[in-house]
């Protein structure tokens, strides 16, 4: 069974649409320059590694009170000579349109788009208990066979999932009935959860 993905947190649909629009432009420009993955990696490193270490710059980027010209000067100081021209140009476009504060969301959207163009789909596997590397690899392989897809996996833990496994691929959530393989995986994890509960190892949600 599959159903549209839902989330307990508020999702800004308009902002998500804007992020996808800029992500598509960046991906297409980078493809034309022959450096799609490199540009996405550079922008991702800036959003996830550099900006958290320079909160003052992040605040300036996100502030609508700072004029685009000032943001452009900061971009050149941070990125020119360090990043590819396409990456720098992408930052300038975001700054010019007042969207630099959503760089992280744009990078996320660009990664999803690039994966889709390469026939890869991002998937989040949520389990009640942490899995070791071997279990994660086995679940990903079983799920790829069940869905006939190549997945880019990430894993999360949610103690509220007593049944064992929830798989989110793109905007769709699959429960264990999607295929026999997923049902078998969920059954294995369910047995682990029972064992953990019996031995006092289960961490209940608060």
Tab-separated table of N, CA and C in Angstrom, residues 26-129:
chain	number	residue	atom	x	y	z
A	26	UNK	N	19.675	25.917	-11.511
A	26	UNK	CA	21.071	25.651	-11.162
A	26	UNK	C	21.541	24.344	-11.775
A	27	UNK	N	20.707	23.305	-11.666
A	27	UNK	CA	21.078	22.000	-12.222
A	27	UNK	C	21.273	22.091	-13.726
A	28	UNK	N	20.368	22.775	-14.408
A	28	UNK	CA	20.475	22.865	-15.867
A	28	UNK	C	21.694	23.689	-16.286
A	29	UNK	N	21.986	24.754	-15.553
A	29	UNK	CA	23.172	25.554	-15.870
A	29	UNK	C	24.443	24.745	-15.627
A	30	UNK	N	24.460	23.987	-14.541
A	30	UNK	CA	25.637	23.177	-14.226
A	30	UNK	C	25.802	22.047	-15.233
A	31	UNK	N	24.690	21.482	-15.687
A	31	UNK	CA	24.770	20.441	-16.716
A	31	UNK	C	25.367	21.007	-17.995
A	32	UNK	N	24.952	22.203	-18.362
A	32	UNK	CA	25.478	22.826	-19.580
A	32	UNK	C	26.980	23.079	-19.464
A	33	UNK	N	27.441	23.322	-18.223
A	33	UNK	CA	28.869	23.563	-17.998
A	33	UNK	C	29.628	22.269	-17.723
A	34	UNK	N	28.899	21.149	-17.670
A	34	UNK	CA	29.539	19.858	-17.441
A	34	UNK	C	30.020	19.637	-16.032
A	35	UNK	N	29.362	20.267	-15.058
A	35	UNK	CA	29.827	20.125	-13.669
A	35	UNK	C	28.654	20.065	-12.687
A	36	UNK	N	27.638	19.306	-13.034
A	36	UNK	CA	26.429	19.277	-12.221
A	36	UNK	C	26.700	18.824	-10.790
A	37	UNK	N	27.309	17.659	-10.642
A	37	UNK	CA	27.538	17.122	-9.304
A	37	UNK	C	28.519	17.992	-8.513
A	38	UNK	N	29.515	18.548	-9.185
A	38	UNK	CA	30.500	19.381	-8.502
A	38	UNK	C	29.847	20.648	-7.944
A	39	UNK	N	28.980	21.267	-8.742
A	39	UNK	CA	28.314	22.493	-8.295
A	39	UNK	C	27.387	22.204	-7.118
A	40	UNK	N	26.621	21.133	-7.211
A	40	UNK	CA	25.721	20.786	-6.107
A	40	UNK	C	26.519	20.500	-4.841
A	41	UNK	N	27.645	19.813	-4.990
A	41	UNK	CA	28.486	19.503	-3.827
A	41	UNK	C	29.055	20.780	-3.214
A	42	UNK	N	29.496	21.723	-4.045
A	42	UNK	CA	30.048	22.974	-3.532
A	42	UNK	C	28.987	23.788	-2.793
A	43	UNK	N	27.817	23.910	-3.383
A	43	UNK	CA	26.746	24.665	-2.726
A	43	UNK	C	26.289	23.962	-1.452
A	44	UNK	N	26.278	22.627	-1.488
A	44	UNK	CA	25.903	21.873	-0.299
A	44	UNK	C	26.892	22.071	0.830
A	45	UNK	N	28.177	22.063	0.512
A	45	UNK	CA	29.198	22.286	1.534
A	45	UNK	C	29.074	23.690	2.125
A	46	UNK	N	28.782	24.676	1.278
A	46	UNK	CA	28.610	26.042	1.761
A	46	UNK	C	27.426	26.135	2.717
A	47	UNK	N	26.298	25.510	2.327
A	47	UNK	CA	25.085	25.598	3.137
A	47	UNK	C	25.194	24.814	4.439
A	48	UNK	N	25.861	23.663	4.404
A	48	UNK	CA	25.836	22.748	5.553
A	48	UNK	C	27.087	22.768	6.422
A	49	UNK	N	28.194	23.242	5.861
A	49	UNK	CA	29.441	23.217	6.609
A	49	UNK	C	29.977	24.614	6.892
A	50	UNK	N	30.000	25.455	5.881
A	50	UNK	CA	30.584	26.782	6.051
A	50	UNK	C	29.649	27.723	6.812
A	51	UNK	N	28.396	27.839	6.331
A	51	UNK	CA	27.477	28.801	6.925
A	51	UNK	C	27.208	28.545	8.407
A	52	UNK	N	27.056	27.300	8.863
A	52	UNK	CA	26.863	27.092	10.306
A	52	UNK	C	28.037	27.578	11.146
A	53	UNK	N	29.232	27.630	10.535
A	53	UNK	CA	30.399	28.104	11.280
A	53	UNK	C	30.552	29.623	11.201
A	54	UNK	N	29.765	30.248	10.326
A	54	UNK	CA	29.809	31.712	10.184
A	54	UNK	C	28.379	32.248	10.309
A	55	UNK	N	27.813	32.192	11.505
A	55	UNK	CA	26.396	32.571	11.675
A	55	UNK	C	26.120	34.018	11.275
A	56	UNK	N	27.129	34.900	11.408
A	56	UNK	CA	26.910	36.296	11.020
A	56	UNK	C	26.623	36.399	9.524
A	57	UNK	N	27.385	35.661	8.732
A	57	UNK	CA	27.156	35.681	7.285
A	57	UNK	C	25.814	35.059	6.942
A	58	UNK	N	25.460	33.971	7.646
A	58	UNK	CA	24.166	33.330	7.402
A	58	UNK	C	23.028	34.298	7.701
A	59	UNK	N	23.162	35.065	8.777
A	59	UNK	CA	22.120	36.032	9.134
A	59	UNK	C	22.009	37.129	8.078
A	60	UNK	N	23.147	37.561	7.561
A	60	UNK	CA	23.127	38.584	6.503
A	60	UNK	C	22.463	38.038	5.251
A	61	UNK	N	22.804	36.823	4.875
A	61	UNK	CA	22.219	36.212	3.682
A	61	UNK	C	20.699	36.119	3.798
A	62	UNK	N	20.218	35.815	5.007
A	62	UNK	CA	18.778	35.607	5.188
A	62	UNK	C	18.015	36.910	5.390
A	63	UNK	N	18.707	37.985	5.696
A	63	UNK	CA	18.030	39.238	6.037
A	63	UNK	C	17.547	39.987	4.791
A	64	UNK	N	16.261	40.353	4.762
A	64	UNK	CA	15.751	41.147	3.632
A	64	UNK	C	16.194	42.610	3.716
A	65	UNK	N	16.785	43.007	4.846
A	65	UNK	CA	17.196	44.399	5.025
A	65	UNK	C	18.563	44.678	4.403
A	66	UNK	N	19.332	43.618	4.148
A	66	UNK	CA	20.660	43.798	3.563
A	66	UNK	C	20.509	43.860	2.048
A	67	UNK	N	20.981	44.910	1.414
A	67	UNK	CA	20.805	45.044	-0.041
A	67	UNK	C	21.570	43.971	-0.808
A	68	UNK	N	21.071	43.607	-1.988
A	68	UNK	CA	21.726	42.573	-2.797
A	68	UNK	C	23.195	42.890	-3.098
A	69	UNK	N	23.510	44.175	-3.222
A	69	UNK	CA	24.889	44.545	-3.535
A	69	UNK	C	25.844	44.127	-2.414
A	70	UNK	N	25.401	44.309	-1.159
A	70	UNK	CA	26.233	43.911	-0.030
A	70	UNK	C	26.375	42.390	0.020
A	71	UNK	N	25.274	41.683	-0.250
A	71	UNK	CA	25.340	40.225	-0.281
A	71	UNK	C	26.273	39.749	-1.391
A	72	UNK	N	26.259	40.450	-2.515
A	72	UNK	CA	27.140	40.084	-3.631
A	72	UNK	C	28.599	40.222	-3.226
A	73	UNK	N	28.915	41.276	-2.464
A	73	UNK	CA	30.303	41.472	-2.021
A	73	UNK	C	30.726	40.342	-1.073
A	74	UNK	N	29.810	39.921	-0.201
A	74	UNK	CA	30.115	38.828	0.729
A	74	UNK	C	30.322	37.523	-0.037
A	75	UNK	N	29.470	37.294	-1.027
A	75	UNK	CA	29.613	36.087	-1.853
A	75	UNK	C	30.990	36.045	-2.493
A	76	UNK	N	31.415	37.169	-3.055
A	76	UNK	CA	32.721	37.201	-3.723
A	76	UNK	C	33.851	36.949	-2.727
A	77	UNK	N	33.706	37.492	-1.513
A	77	UNK	CA	34.748	37.261	-0.506
A	77	UNK	C	34.803	35.796	-0.092
A	78	UNK	N	33.631	35.178	0.040
A	78	UNK	CA	33.563	33.793	0.508
A	78	UNK	C	33.884	32.782	-0.589
A	79	UNK	N	33.428	33.072	-1.805
A	79	UNK	CA	33.387	32.014	-2.820
A	79	UNK	C	34.265	32.232	-4.038
A	80	UNK	N	34.508	33.466	-4.415
A	80	UNK	CA	35.243	33.694	-5.653
A	80	UNK	C	36.665	33.160	-5.523
A	81	UNK	N	37.075	32.382	-6.506
A	81	UNK	CA	38.389	31.764	-6.470
A	81	UNK	C	38.419	30.452	-5.722
A	82	UNK	N	37.359	30.157	-4.992
A	82	UNK	CA	37.261	28.907	-4.243
A	82	UNK	C	36.239	27.957	-4.861
A	83	UNK	N	35.176	28.525	-5.427
A	83	UNK	CA	34.123	27.719	-6.029
A	83	UNK	C	34.119	27.909	-7.545
A	84	UNK	N	33.501	26.965	-8.229
A	84	UNK	CA	33.361	27.083	-9.675
A	84	UNK	C	32.506	28.301	-10.032
A	85	UNK	N	32.729	28.791	-11.240
A	85	UNK	CA	32.000	29.972	-11.685
A	85	UNK	C	30.494	29.752	-11.628
A	86	UNK	N	30.050	28.559	-12.008
A	86	UNK	CA	28.604	28.279	-11.983
A	86	UNK	C	28.066	28.341	-10.562
A	87	UNK	N	28.839	27.880	-9.595
A	87	UNK	CA	28.407	27.944	-8.196
A	87	UNK	C	28.298	29.386	-7.733
A	88	UNK	N	29.308	30.198	-8.062
A	88	UNK	CA	29.294	31.611	-7.678
A	88	UNK	C	28.130	32.330	-8.350
A	89	UNK	N	27.920	32.067	-9.627
A	89	UNK	CA	26.805	32.696	-10.340
A	89	UNK	C	25.462	32.308	-9.726
A	90	UNK	N	25.343	31.061	-9.299
A	90	UNK	CA	24.097	30.605	-8.668
A	90	UNK	C	23.830	31.385	-7.393
A	91	UNK	N	24.872	31.604	-6.601
A	91	UNK	CA	24.720	32.368	-5.363
A	91	UNK	C	24.314	33.804	-5.664
A	92	UNK	N	24.896	34.388	-6.687
A	92	UNK	CA	24.546	35.764	-7.046
A	92	UNK	C	23.085	35.866	-7.499
A	93	UNK	N	22.611	34.877	-8.241
A	93	UNK	CA	21.210	34.889	-8.680
A	93	UNK	C	20.278	34.806	-7.473
A	94	UNK	N	20.601	33.918	-6.537
A	94	UNK	CA	19.778	33.797	-5.326
A	94	UNK	C	19.787	35.106	-4.546
A	95	UNK	N	20.955	35.739	-4.441
A	95	UNK	CA	21.049	37.004	-3.712
A	95	UNK	C	20.239	38.095	-4.397
A	96	UNK	N	20.333	38.157	-5.712
A	96	UNK	CA	19.654	39.216	-6.478
A	96	UNK	C	18.141	39.130	-6.295
A	97	UNK	N	17.645	37.911	-6.110
A	97	UNK	CA	16.193	37.722	-5.980
A	97	UNK	C	15.743	37.537	-4.532
A	98	UNK	N	16.647	37.805	-3.590
A	98	UNK	CA	16.282	37.715	-2.181
A	98	UNK	C	16.029	36.308	-1.685
A	99	UNK	N	16.699	35.324	-2.302
A	99	UNK	CA	16.459	33.928	-1.947
A	99	UNK	C	17.686	33.239	-1.342
A	100	UNK	N	18.701	34.019	-0.999
A	100	UNK	CA	19.932	33.410	-0.498
A	100	UNK	C	19.721	32.705	0.843
A	101	UNK	N	18.748	33.186	1.598
A	101	UNK	CA	18.453	32.571	2.889
A	101	UNK	C	17.907	31.157	2.786
A	102	UNK	N	17.439	30.765	1.589
A	102	UNK	CA	16.908	29.415	1.425
A	102	UNK	C	17.880	28.529	0.645
A	103	UNK	N	19.176	28.837	0.743
A	103	UNK	CA	20.180	28.055	0.020
A	103	UNK	C	20.101	26.575	0.366
A	104	UNK	N	19.918	26.255	1.651
A	104	UNK	CA	19.841	24.845	2.049
A	104	UNK	C	18.707	24.111	1.366
A	105	UNK	N	17.538	24.756	1.294
A	105	UNK	CA	16.385	24.131	0.648
A	105	UNK	C	16.615	23.973	-0.848
A	106	UNK	N	17.292	24.941	-1.451
A	106	UNK	CA	17.590	24.860	-2.882
A	106	UNK	C	18.551	23.704	-3.151
A	107	UNK	N	19.557	23.552	-2.296
A	107	UNK	CA	20.499	22.445	-2.455
A	107	UNK	C	19.783	21.104	-2.303
A	108	UNK	N	18.912	20.994	-1.310
A	108	UNK	CA	18.149	19.747	-1.126
A	108	UNK	C	17.365	19.418	-2.391
A	109	UNK	N	16.694	20.421	-2.943
A	109	UNK	CA	15.897	20.203	-4.154
A	109	UNK	C	16.787	19.844	-5.337
A	110	UNK	N	17.960	20.478	-5.433
A	110	UNK	CA	18.880	20.181	-6.532
A	110	UNK	C	19.402	18.754	-6.433
A	111	UNK	N	19.676	18.296	-5.235
A	111	UNK	CA	20.153	16.917	-5.051
A	111	UNK	C	19.076	15.920	-5.469
A	112	UNK	N	17.833	16.204	-5.085
A	112	UNK	CA	16.750	15.294	-5.480
A	112	UNK	C	16.591	15.270	-6.999
A	113	UNK	N	16.680	16.435	-7.621
A	113	UNK	CA	16.528	16.511	-9.072
A	113	UNK	C	17.675	15.784	-9.775
A	114	UNK	N	18.894	15.975	-9.300
A	114	UNK	CA	20.047	15.305	-9.912
A	114	UNK	C	19.937	13.791	-9.759
A	115	UNK	N	19.518	13.345	-8.580
A	115	UNK	CA	19.340	11.904	-8.375
A	115	UNK	C	18.284	11.352	-9.336
A	116	UNK	N	17.186	12.081	-9.493
A	116	UNK	CA	16.116	11.624	-10.385
A	116	UNK	C	16.615	11.531	-11.824
A	117	UNK	N	17.424	12.486	-12.242
A	117	UNK	CA	17.936	12.461	-13.614
A	117	UNK	C	18.919	11.316	-13.830
A	118	UNK	N	19.509	10.852	-12.760
A	118	UNK	CA	20.432	9.716	-12.851
A	118	UNK	C	19.731	8.393	-12.549
A	119	UNK	N	18.407	8.426	-12.437
A	119	UNK	CA	17.657	7.215	-12.158
A	119	UNK	C	17.739	6.769	-10.725
A	120	UNK	N	18.139	7.687	-9.819
A	120	UNK	CA	18.242	7.376	-8.404
A	120	UNK	C	17.159	8.137	-7.654
A	121	UNK	N	16.586	7.485	-6.633
A	121	UNK	CA	15.521	8.103	-5.858
A	121	UNK	C	15.932	8.155	-4.395
A	122	UNK	N	15.742	9.317	-3.769
A	122	UNK	CA	16.084	9.446	-2.358
A	122	UNK	C	15.048	8.731	-1.508
A	123	UNK	N	15.526	7.982	-0.530
A	123	UNK	CA	14.627	7.202	0.323
A	123	UNK	C	15.043	7.347	1.783
A	124	UNK	N	14.055	7.520	2.644
A	124	UNK	CA	14.300	7.566	4.085
A	124	UNK	C	13.680	6.326	4.724
A	125	UNK	N	14.507	5.564	5.412
A	125	UNK	CA	14.062	4.362	6.112
A	125	UNK	C	13.951	4.701	7.598
A	126	UNK	N	12.736	4.607	8.132
A	126	UNK	CA	12.525	4.903	9.546
A	126	UNK	C	12.212	3.603	10.281
A	127	UNK	N	12.995	3.322	11.307
A	127	UNK	CA	12.825	2.099	12.090
A	127	UNK	C	12.713	2.463	13.566
A	128	UNK	N	12.175	1.528	14.353
A	128	UNK	CA	11.990	1.784	15.775
A	128	UNK	C	13.304	1.719	16.540
A	129	UNK	N	14.238	0.921	16.044
A	129	UNK	CA	15.536	0.765	16.692
A	129	UNK	C	16.649	1.024	15.692
